[in-house]
Short mmCIF file of C-alpha atoms and ligand atoms in Angstrom, two decimals:
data_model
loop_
_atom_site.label_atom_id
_atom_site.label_comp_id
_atom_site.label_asym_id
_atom_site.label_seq_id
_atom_site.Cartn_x
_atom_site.Cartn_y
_atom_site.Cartn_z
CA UNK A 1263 0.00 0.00 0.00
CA UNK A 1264 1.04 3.38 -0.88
CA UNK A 1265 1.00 5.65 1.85
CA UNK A 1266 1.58 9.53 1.91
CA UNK A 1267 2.12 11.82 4.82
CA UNK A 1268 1.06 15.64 4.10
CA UNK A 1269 2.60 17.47 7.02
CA UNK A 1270 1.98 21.22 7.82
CA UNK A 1271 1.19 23.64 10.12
CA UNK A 1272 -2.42 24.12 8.36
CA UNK A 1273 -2.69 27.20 10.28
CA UNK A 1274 -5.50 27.53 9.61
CA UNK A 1275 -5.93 25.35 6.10
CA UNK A 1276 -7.07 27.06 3.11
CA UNK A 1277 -8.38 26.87 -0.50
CA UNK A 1278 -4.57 26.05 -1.30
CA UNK A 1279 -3.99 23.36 0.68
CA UNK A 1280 -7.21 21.71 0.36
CA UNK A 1281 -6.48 21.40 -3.29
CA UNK A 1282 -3.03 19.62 -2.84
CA UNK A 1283 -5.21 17.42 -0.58
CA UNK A 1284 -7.97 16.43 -2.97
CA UNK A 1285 -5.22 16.20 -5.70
CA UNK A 1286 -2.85 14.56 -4.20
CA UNK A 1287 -4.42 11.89 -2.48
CA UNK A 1288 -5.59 10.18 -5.97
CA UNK A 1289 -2.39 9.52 -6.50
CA UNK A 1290 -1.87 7.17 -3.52
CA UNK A 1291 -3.59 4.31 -1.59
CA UNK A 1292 -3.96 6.51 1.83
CA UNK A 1293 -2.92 9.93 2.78
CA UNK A 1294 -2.52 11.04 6.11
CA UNK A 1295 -2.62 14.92 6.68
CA UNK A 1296 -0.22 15.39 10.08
CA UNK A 1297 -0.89 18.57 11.48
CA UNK A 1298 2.05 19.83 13.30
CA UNK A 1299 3.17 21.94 16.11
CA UNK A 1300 6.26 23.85 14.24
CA UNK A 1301 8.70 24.92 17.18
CA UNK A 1302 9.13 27.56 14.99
CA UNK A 1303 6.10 29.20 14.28
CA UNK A 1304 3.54 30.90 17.44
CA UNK A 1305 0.27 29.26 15.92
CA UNK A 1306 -3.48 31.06 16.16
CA UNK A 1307 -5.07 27.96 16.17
CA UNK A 1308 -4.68 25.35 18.77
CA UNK A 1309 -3.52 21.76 17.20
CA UNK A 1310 -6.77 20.10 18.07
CA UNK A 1311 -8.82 23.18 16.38
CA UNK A 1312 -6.26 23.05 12.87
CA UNK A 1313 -6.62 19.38 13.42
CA UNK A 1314 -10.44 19.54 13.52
CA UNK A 1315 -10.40 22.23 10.63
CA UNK A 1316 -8.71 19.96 8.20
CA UNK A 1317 -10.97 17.00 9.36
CA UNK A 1318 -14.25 19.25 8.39
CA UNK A 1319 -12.90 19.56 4.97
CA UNK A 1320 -11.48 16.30 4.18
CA UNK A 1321 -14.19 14.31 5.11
CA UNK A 1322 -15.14 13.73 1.61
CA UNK A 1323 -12.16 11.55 0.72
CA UNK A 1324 -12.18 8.87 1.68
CA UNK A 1325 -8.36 7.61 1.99
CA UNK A 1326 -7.56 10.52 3.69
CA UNK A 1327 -7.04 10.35 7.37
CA UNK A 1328 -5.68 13.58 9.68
CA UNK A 1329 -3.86 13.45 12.34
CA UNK A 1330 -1.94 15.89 14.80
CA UNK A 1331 1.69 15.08 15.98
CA UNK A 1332 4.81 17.04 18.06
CA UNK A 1333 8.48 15.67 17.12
CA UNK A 1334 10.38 14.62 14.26
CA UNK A 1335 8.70 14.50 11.07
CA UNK A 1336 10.86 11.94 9.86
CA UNK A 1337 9.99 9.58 12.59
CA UNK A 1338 6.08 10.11 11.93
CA UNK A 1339 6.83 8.79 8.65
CA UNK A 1340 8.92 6.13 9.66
CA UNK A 1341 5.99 5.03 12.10
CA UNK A 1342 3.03 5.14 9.35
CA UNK A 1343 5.47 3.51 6.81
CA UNK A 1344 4.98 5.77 4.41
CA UNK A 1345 6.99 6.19 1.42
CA UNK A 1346 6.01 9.86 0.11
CA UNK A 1347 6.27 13.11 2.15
CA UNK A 1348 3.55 15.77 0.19
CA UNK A 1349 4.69 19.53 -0.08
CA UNK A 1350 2.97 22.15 -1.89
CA UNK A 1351 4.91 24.54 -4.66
CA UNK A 1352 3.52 28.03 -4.56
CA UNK A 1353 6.84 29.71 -6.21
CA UNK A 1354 10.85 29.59 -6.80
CA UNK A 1355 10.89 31.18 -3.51
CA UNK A 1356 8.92 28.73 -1.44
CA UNK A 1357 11.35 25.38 -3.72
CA UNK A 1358 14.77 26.99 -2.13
CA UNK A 1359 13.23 26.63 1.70
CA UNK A 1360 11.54 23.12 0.87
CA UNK A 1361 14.79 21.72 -0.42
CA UNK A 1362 16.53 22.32 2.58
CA UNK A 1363 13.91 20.46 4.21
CA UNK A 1364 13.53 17.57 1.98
CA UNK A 1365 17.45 16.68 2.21
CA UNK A 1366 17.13 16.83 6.26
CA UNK A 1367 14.05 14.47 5.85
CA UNK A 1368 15.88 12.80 3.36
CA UNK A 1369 19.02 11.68 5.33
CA UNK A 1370 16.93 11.24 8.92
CA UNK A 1371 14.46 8.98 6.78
CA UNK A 1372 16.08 7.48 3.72
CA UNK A 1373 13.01 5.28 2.37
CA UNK A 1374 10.70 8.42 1.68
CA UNK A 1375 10.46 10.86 -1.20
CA UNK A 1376 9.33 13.93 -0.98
CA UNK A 1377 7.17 14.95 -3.46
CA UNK A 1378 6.21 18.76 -4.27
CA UNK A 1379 3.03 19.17 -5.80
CA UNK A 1380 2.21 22.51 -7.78
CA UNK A 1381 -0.61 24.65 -6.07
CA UNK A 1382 -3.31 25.58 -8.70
CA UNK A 1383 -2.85 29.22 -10.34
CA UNK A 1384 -5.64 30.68 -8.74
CA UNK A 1385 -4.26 29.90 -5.24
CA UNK A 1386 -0.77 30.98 -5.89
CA UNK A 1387 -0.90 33.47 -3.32
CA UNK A 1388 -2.46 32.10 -0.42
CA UNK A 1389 -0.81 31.81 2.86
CA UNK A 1390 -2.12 30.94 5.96
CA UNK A 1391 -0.18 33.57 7.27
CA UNK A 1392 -1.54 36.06 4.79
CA UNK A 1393 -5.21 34.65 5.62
CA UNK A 1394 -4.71 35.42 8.92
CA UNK A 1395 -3.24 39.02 9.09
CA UNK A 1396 -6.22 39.93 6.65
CA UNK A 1397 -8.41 38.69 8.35
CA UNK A 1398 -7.83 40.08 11.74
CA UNK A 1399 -7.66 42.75 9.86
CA UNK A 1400 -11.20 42.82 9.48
CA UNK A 1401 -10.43 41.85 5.05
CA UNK A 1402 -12.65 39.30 3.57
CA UNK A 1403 -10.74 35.75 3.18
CA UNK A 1404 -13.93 34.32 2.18
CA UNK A 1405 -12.39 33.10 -1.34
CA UNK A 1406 -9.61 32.00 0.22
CA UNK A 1407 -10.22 29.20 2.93
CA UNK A 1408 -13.40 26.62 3.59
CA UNK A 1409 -16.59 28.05 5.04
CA UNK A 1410 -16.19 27.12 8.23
CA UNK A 1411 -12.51 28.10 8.41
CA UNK A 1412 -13.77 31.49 7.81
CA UNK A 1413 -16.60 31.11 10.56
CA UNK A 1414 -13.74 30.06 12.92
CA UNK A 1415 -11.03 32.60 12.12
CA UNK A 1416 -14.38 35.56 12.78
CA UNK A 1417 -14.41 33.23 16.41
CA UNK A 1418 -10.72 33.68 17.17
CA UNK A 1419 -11.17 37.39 16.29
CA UNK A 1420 -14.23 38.24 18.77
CA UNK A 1421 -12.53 36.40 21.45
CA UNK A 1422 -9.13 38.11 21.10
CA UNK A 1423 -11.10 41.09 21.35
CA UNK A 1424 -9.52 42.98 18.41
O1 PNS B 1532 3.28 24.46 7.14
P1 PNS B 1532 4.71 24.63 7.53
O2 PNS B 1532 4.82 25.39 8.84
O3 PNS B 1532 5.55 25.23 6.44
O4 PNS B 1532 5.28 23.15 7.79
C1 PNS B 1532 6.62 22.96 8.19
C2 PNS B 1532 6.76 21.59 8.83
C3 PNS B 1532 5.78 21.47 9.97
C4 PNS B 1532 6.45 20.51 7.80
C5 PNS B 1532 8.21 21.42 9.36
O5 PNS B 1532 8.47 22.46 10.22
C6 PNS B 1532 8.41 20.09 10.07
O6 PNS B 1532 8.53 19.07 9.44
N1 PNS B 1532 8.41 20.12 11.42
C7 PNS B 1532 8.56 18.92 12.23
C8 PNS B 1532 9.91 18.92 12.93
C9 PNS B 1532 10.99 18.36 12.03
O7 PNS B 1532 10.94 17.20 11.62
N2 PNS B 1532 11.99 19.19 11.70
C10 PNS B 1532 13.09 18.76 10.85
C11 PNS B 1532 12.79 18.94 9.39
S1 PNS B 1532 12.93 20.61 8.95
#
């Protein structure tokens, strides 16, 4: 069985990612979307909420399972045997910062590929991060993440007070 691990922060997951998603997991037996706590990155959302986020819009594929995880990405891997780690491509600029990443996976975890899958055109310039200063910003993101992504970044905004 071909298995492929999607890793991210998904902070929150948009339009961008969820395409990768529904693209990418056609072209293996079972994808599992880790949601990750990145040491290096304060996050919005809490790991359970991206976690539930990405749930709410992946339910309708069926070999897709999500999961949340803390530690080496390479080990998660290791652990679900999988033989694929999924980035997306926006740009150049986003390839020189992935292949720095992909050798460290590659040398921690030998038996996996990393695989970078072109985001469509039309979500070229989505960011979580860029969702997320818009919208506290009071901007409309409403073309760029899921429905209820939107209804929960309007949540985080009332309750932060700003
Ligand atoms: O969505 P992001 O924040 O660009 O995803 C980056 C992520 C989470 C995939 C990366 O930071 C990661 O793999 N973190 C897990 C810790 C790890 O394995 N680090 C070594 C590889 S850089």
């Amino acid at each position: 069985m071909k298995v492929a691990v999607y890793p991210g922060s998904f902070d929150p997951v948009t339009n961008g990612h969820i395409d990768i998603i529904n693209k990418t997991s056609k072209l293996f037996d079972k994808m599992v979307v880790a949601v990750i706590h990145n040491v290096s990155k304060k996050a919005l959302f809490t790991l359970a909420e991206r976690e539930e986020m990405v749930k709410e819009n992946t339910k309708h594929l069926d070999n897709v399972n999500v999961e949340s995880f803390s530690g080496l990405l390479a080990d998660y891997v290791r652990q679900k045997q999988a033989c694929a780690i999924i980035r997306g491509l926006r740009t150049a600029a986003d390839f020189e910062y992935e292949m720095y990443i992909a050798m460290a996976n590659k040398t921690l975890y030998p038996s996996a590929e990393t695989v970078f899958v072109l985001a469509d055109s039309k979500y070229i310039y989505i960011s979580s991060s860029i969702v997320k200063e818009v919208a506290l910003l009071n901007g409309s993101v409403a073309e760029l993440v899921p429905e209820s992504v939107n209804k929960a970044l309007a949540l985080k905004k009332a309750a932060m007070k700003i």
